Coordinates of C-alpha atoms and ligand atoms in Angstrom, one line a residue:
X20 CA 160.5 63.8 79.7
X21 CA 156.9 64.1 80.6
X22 CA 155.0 61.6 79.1
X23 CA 152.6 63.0 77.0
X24 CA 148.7 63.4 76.7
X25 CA 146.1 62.9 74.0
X26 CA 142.7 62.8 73.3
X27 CA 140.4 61.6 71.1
X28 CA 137.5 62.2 69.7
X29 CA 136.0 58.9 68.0
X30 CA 137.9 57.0 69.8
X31 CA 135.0 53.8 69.0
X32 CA 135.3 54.3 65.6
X33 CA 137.9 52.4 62.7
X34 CA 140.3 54.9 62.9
X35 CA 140.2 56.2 67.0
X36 CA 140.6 52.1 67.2
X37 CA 144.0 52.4 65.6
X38 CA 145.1 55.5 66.6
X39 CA 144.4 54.4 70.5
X40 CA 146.5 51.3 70.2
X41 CA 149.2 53.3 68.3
X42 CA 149.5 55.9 70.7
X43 CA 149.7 53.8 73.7
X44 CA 152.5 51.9 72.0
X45 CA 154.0 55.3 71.9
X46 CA 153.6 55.8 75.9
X47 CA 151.2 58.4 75.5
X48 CA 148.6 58.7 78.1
X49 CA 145.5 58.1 75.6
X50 CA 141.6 59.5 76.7
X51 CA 139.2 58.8 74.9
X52 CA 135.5 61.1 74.3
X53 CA 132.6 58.5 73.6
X54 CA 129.2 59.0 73.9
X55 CA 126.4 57.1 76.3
X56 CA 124.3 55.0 74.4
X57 CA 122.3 52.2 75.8
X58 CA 124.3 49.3 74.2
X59 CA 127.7 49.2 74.3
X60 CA 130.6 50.9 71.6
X61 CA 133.2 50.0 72.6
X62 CA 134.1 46.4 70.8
X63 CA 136.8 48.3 68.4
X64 CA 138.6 49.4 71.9
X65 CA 137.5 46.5 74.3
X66 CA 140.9 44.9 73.4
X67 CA 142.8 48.3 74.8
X68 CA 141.4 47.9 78.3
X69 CA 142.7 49.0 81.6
X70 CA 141.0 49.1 84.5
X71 CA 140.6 52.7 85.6
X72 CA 141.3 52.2 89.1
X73 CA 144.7 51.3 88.7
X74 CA 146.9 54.6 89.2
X75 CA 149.2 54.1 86.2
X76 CA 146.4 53.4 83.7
X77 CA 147.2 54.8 80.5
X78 CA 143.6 54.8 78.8
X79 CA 141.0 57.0 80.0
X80 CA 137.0 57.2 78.2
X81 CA 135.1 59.8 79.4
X82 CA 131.3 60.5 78.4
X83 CA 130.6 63.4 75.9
X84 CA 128.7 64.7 72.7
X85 CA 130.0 66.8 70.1
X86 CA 127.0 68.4 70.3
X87 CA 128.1 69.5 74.2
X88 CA 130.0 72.5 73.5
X89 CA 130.1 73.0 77.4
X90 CA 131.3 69.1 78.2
X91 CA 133.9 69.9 75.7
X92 CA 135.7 72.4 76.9
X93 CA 135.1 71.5 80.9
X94 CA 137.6 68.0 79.7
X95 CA 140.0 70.0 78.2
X96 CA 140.0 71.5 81.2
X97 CA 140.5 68.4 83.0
X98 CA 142.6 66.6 80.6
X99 CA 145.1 69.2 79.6
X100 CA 145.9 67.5 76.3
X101 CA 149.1 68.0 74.4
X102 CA 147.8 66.3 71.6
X103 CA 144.2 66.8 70.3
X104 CA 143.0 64.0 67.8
X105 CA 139.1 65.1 66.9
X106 CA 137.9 62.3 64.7
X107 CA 134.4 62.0 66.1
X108 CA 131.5 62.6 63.1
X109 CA 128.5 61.6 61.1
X110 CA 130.9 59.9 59.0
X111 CA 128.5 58.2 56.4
X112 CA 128.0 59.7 53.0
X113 CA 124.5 58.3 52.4
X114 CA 123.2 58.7 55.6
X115 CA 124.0 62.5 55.4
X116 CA 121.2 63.1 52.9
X117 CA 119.0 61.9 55.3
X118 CA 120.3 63.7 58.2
X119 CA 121.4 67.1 57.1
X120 CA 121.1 68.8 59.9
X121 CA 122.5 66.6 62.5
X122 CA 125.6 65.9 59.9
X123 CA 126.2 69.5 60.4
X124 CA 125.9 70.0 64.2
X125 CA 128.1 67.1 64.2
X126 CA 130.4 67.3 61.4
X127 CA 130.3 70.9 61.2
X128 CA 130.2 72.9 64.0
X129 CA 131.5 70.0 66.6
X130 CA 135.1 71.0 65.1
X131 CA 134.0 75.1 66.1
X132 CA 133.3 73.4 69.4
X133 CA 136.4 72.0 70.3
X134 CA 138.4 74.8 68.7
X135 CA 136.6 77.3 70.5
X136 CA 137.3 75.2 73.9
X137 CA 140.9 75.2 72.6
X138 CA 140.7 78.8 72.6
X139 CA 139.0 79.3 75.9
X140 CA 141.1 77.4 77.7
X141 CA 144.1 78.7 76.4
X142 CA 145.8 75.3 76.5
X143 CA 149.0 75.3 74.2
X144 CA 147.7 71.8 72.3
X145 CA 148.1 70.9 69.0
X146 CA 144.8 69.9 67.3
X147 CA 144.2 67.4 64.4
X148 CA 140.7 68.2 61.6
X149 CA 139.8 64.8 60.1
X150 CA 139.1 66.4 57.0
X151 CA 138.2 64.3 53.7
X152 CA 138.8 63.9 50.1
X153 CA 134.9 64.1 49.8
X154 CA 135.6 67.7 49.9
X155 CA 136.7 67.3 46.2
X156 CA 133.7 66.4 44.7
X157 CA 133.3 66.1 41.2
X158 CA 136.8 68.2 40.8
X159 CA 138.7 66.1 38.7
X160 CA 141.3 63.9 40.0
X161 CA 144.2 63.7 40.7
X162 CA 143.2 65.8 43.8
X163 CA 146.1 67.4 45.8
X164 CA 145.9 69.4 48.7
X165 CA 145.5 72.9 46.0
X166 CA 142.6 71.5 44.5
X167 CA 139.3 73.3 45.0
X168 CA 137.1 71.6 46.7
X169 CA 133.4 71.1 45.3
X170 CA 131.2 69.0 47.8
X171 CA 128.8 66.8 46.8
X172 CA 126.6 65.5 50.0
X173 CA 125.4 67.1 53.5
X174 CA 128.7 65.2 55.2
X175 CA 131.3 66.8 52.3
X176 CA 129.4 70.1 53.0
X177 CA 129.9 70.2 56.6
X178 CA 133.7 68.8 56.6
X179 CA 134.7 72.1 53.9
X180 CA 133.0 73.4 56.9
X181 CA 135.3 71.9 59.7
X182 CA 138.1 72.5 57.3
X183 CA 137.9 76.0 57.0
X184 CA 137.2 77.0 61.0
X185 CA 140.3 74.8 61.1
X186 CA 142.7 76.8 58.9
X187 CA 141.2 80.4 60.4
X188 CA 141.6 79.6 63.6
X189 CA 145.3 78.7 63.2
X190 CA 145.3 82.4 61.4
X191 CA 143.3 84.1 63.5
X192 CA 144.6 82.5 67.1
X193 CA 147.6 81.0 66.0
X194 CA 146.3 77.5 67.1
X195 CA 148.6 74.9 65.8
X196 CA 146.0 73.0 64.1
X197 CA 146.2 70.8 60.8
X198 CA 144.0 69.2 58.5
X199 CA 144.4 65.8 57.3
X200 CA 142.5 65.4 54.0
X201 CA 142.6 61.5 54.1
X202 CA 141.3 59.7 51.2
X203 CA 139.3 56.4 51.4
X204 CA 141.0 53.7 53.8
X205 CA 139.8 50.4 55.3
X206 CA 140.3 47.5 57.7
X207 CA 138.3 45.0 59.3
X208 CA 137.4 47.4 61.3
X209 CA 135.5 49.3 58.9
X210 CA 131.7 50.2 59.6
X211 CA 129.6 47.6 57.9
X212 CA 127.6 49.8 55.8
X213 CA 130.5 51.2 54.1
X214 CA 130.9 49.6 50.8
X215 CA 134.3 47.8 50.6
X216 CA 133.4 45.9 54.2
X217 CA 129.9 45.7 52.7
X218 CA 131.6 43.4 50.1
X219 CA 134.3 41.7 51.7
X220 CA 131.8 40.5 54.4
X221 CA 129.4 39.4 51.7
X222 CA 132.0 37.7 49.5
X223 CA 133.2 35.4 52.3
X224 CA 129.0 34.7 54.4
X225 CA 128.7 33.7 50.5
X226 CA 131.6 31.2 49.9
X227 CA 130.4 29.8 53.4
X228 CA 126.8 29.3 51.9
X229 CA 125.4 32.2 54.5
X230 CA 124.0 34.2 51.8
X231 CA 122.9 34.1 48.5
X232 CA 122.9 37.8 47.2
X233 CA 124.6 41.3 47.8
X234 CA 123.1 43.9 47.2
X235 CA 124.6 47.6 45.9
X236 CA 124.5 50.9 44.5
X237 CA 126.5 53.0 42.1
X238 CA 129.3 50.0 40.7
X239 CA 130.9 52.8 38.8
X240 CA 132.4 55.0 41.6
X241 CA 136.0 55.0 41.9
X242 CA 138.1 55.6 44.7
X243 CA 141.8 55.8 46.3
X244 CA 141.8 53.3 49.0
X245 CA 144.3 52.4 51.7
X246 CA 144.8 51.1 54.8
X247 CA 143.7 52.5 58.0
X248 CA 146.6 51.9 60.2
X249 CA 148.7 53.4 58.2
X250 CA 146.6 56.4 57.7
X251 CA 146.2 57.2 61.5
X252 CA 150.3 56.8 61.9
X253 CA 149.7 59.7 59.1
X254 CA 147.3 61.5 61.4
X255 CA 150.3 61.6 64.5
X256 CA 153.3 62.9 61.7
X257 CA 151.2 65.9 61.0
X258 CA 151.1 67.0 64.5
X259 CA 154.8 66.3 64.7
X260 CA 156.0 69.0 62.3
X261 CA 157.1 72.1 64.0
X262 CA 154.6 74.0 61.1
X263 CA 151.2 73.5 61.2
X264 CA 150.2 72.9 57.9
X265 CA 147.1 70.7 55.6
X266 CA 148.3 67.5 54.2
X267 CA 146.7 65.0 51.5
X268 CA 147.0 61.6 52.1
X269 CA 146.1 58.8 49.6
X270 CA 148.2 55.7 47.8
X271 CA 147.5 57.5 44.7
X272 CA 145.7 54.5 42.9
X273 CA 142.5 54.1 41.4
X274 CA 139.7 51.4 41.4
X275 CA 136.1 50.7 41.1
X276 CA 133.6 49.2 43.7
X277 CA 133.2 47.0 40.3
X278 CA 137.3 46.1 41.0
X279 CA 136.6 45.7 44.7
X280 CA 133.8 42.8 43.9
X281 CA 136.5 41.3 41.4
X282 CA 139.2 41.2 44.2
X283 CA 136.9 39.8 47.0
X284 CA 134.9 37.4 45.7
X285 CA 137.9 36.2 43.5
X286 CA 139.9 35.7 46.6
X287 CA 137.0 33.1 47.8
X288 CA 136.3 31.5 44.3
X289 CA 133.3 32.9 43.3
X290 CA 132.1 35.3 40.1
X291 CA 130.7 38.5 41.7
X292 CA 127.9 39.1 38.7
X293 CA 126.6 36.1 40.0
X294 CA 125.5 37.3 43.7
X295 CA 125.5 41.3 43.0
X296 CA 122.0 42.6 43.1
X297 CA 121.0 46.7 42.1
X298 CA 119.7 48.6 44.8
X299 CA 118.5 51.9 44.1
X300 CA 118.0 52.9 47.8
X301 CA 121.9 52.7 48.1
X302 CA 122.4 55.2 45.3
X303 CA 123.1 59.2 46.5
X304 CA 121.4 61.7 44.9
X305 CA 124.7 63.4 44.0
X306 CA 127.8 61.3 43.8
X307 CA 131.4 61.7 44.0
X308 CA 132.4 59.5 40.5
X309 CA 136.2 59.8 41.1
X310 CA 138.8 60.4 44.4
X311 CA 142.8 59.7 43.3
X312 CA 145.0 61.3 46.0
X313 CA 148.2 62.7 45.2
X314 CA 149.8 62.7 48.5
X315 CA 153.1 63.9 47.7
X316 CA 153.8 66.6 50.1
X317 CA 152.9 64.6 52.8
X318 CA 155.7 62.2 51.7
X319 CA 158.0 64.8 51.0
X320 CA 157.3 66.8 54.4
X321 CA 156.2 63.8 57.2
X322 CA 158.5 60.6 55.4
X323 CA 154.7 59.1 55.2
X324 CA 154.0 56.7 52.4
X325 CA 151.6 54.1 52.2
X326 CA 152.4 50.2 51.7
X327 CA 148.8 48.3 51.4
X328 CA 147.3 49.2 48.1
X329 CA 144.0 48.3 47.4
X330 CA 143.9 44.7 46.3
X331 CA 145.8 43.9 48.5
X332 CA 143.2 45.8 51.4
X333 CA 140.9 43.7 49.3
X334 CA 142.3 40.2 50.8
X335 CA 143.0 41.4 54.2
X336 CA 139.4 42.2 54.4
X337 CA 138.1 39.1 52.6
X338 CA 140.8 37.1 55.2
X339 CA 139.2 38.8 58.4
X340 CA 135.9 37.9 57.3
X341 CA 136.5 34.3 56.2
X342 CA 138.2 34.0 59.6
X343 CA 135.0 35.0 61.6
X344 CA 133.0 32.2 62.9
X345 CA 129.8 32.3 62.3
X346 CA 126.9 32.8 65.3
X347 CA 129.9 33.1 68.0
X348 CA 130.7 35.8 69.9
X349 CA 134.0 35.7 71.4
X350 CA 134.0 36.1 75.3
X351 CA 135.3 39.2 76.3
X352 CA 138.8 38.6 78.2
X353 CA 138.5 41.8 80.0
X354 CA 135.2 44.2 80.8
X355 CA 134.1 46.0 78.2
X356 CA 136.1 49.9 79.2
X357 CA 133.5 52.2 80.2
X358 CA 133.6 55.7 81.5
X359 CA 134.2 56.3 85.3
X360 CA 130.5 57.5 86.3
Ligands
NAP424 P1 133.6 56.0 62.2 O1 134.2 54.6 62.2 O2 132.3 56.2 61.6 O3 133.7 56.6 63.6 C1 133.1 57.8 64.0 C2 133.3 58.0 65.4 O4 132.6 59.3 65.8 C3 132.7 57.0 66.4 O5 133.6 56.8 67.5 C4 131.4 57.6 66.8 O6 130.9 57.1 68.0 C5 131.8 59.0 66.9 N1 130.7 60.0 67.0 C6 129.8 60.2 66.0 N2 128.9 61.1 66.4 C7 129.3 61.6 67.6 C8 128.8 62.6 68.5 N3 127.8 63.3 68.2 N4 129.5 62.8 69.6 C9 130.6 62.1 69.9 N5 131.1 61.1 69.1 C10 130.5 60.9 68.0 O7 134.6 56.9 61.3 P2 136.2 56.6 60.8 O8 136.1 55.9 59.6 O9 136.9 56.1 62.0 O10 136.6 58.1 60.5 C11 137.1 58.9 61.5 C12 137.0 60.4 61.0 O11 137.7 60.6 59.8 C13 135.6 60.8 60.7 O12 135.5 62.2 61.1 C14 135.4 60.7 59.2 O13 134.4 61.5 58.7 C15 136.8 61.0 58.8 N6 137.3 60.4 57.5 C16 137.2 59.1 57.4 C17 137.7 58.5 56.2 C18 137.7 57.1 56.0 O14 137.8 56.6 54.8 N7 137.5 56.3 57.0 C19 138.3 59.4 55.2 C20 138.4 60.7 55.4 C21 137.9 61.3 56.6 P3 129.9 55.8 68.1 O15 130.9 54.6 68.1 O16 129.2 56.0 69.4 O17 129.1 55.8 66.9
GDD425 N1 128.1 52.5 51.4 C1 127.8 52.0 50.2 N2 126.8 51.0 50.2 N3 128.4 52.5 49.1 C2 128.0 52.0 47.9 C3 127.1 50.9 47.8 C4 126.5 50.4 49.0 O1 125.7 49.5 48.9 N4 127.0 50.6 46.5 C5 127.9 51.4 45.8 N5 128.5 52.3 46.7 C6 129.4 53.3 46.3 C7 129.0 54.7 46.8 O2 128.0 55.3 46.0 C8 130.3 55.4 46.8 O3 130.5 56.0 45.5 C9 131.4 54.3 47.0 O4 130.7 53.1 46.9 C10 132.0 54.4 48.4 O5 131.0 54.5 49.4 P1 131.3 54.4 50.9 O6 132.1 53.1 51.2 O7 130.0 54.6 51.7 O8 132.4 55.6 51.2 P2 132.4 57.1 50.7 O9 133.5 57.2 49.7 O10 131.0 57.6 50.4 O11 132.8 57.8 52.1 C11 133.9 57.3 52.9 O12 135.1 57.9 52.5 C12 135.2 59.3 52.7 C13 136.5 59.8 52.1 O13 136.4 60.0 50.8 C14 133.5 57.6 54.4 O14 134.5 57.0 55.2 C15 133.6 59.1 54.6 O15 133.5 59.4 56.0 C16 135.0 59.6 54.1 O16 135.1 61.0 54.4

């Protein structure tokens, strides 16, 4: 058999990271779409290297914006994916009040982009929607993949968005394309302005005298989170399945950030109300008070089921973070992968 292509879109961020390595393990040939900033972004991936001159290298980056609906579609070209994986977004919550219009060039109409490249080209590939359970809202949880969804922020907006180009063009063109609606998950990879790396980061720079105080938002909000690398092995099932279809997928638990601080700075010996300082700049003018996933059919359908629940998530972070010394930087064992220019 043929060994088989992807891309991906986000391939810098937490869960391209994952999905990369997973892929690879697989044998797929993996490329990956990252954009040209004057710092390197690629530490999530730098441990996936290959050096693109050898023949039989398996990971490929190649420069592009989802704002590049021409770049797009002349890769596709190139690539000839079977398999295509379009994570890349404005992926913060907050930040998407304060960019609103980016969030929906990115988040939005970047999934129009590479649909409508799809569609150009022709090429029989399947396509994966990172869609979210931010689409929910304030609808009350448990939140299944029938749920309406009622978006709260810029980013929820322009993912119902992406969602819904998603489903018509599988109607309308008869693209095989699927929407994961993944709840919260987390690693140590996580983005360090999203709130549970926030706090596991804090929790150990405290317990190592780093740091005095953490300061937060809304304590009140509660979410359903898992563990990214079992997510993205979610992400790969749904492109499996002979049907394309929309799946939820969630552990189906509940917590606060309140129960978040408990877990991580418990797991380092220290009484969160002692360090945990309000912020209001952190707070967002609408919030989303409660995600709980019900992820059955994606058990029932794909065999997926999650194993990490949330405290546990909790030490796994805290354990990453205690394990990072301070003021070093590893030395990279290979060069960091960059784009053939
Ligand atoms: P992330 O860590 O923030 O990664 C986002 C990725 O998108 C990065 O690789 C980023 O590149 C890339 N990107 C952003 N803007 C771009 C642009 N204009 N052109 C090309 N690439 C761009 O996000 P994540 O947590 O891995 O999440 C992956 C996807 O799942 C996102 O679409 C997110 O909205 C969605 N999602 C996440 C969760 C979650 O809990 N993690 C839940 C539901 C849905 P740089 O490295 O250059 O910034
Ligand atoms: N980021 C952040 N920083 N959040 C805080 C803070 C803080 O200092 N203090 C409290 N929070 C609360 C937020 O108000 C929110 O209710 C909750 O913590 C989680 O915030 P984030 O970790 O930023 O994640 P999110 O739920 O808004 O969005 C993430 O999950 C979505 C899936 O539901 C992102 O990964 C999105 O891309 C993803 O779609």
């Amino acid at each position: 058999m043929s060994r088989r292509i992807a891309l991906i879109t986000g391939i810098t961020g937490q869960d391209g990271s994952y999905l990369a390595e997973m892929l690879l393990s697989k044998g797929y040939a993996v490329h990956g779409l990252i954009r040209r900033s004057s710092t390197f972004s690629t530490t999530r991936i730098d441990h996936l290297y290959q050096d693109p001159h050898e023949p039989d290298a398996r990971l490929r980056l190649h420069y592009g914006d989802l704002a590049d609906g021409s770049r797009i579609t002349t890769l596709l070209e190139q690539i000839q994916p079977d398999e295509v994986y379009h994570l890349a977004a404005q992926s913060h919550v907050r930040v998407s009040f304060d960019e609103p219009e980016f969030t929906g060039t990115t988040t939005g109409l970047g999934t129009t982009r590479l649909l409508e490249a799809i569609r150009m080209t022709g090429l029989p590939c399947r396509f994966y929607q990172a869609s979210s359970s931010e689409m929910y809202g304030i609808t009350a949880p448990p939140q299944s993949e029938t749920t309406p969804f009622h978006p709260r922020s810029p980013y929820a907006c322009a993912k119902v968005y992406a969602y819904w180009i998603t489903r018509n063009y599988r109607e309308a063109y008869g693209i095989h394309a699927v929407n994961g609606i993944l709840f919260n998950h987390e690693s140590p990879r996580r983005g360090e302005t999203f709130v549970t790396r926030k706090i596991a980061r804090a929790a150990a720079r405290i317990a190592r005298g780093e740091q005095q105080y953490l300061h937060l938002g809304n304590l009140e909000a509660r979410r359903d989170w898992g563990y990214a690398p079992e997510y993205v092995d979610a992400m790969w099932r749904m492109l499996q399945t002979d049907t394309p279809d929309d799946y939820v997928v969630a552990t189906g638990t509940s917590y606060s950030v309140r129960d978040f601080l408990t877990f991580c700075f418990a797991h380092v010996g220290l009484d969160w109300e002692r360090h945990v300082r309000f912020d209001e700049r952190y707070l967002r003018p609408s919030e989303v008070p409660d995600l709980v996933g019900d992820a059955s059919k994606a058990e029932r359908d794909l065999g997926w089921k999650p194993a990490v629940l949330t405290p546990e998530l909790a030490r796994i972070m805290t354990d990453a973070e205690l394990a990072e010394v301070p003021g070093a930087r590893t030395p990279a064992a290979a060069p960091a992968p960059q784009p053939q220019v």
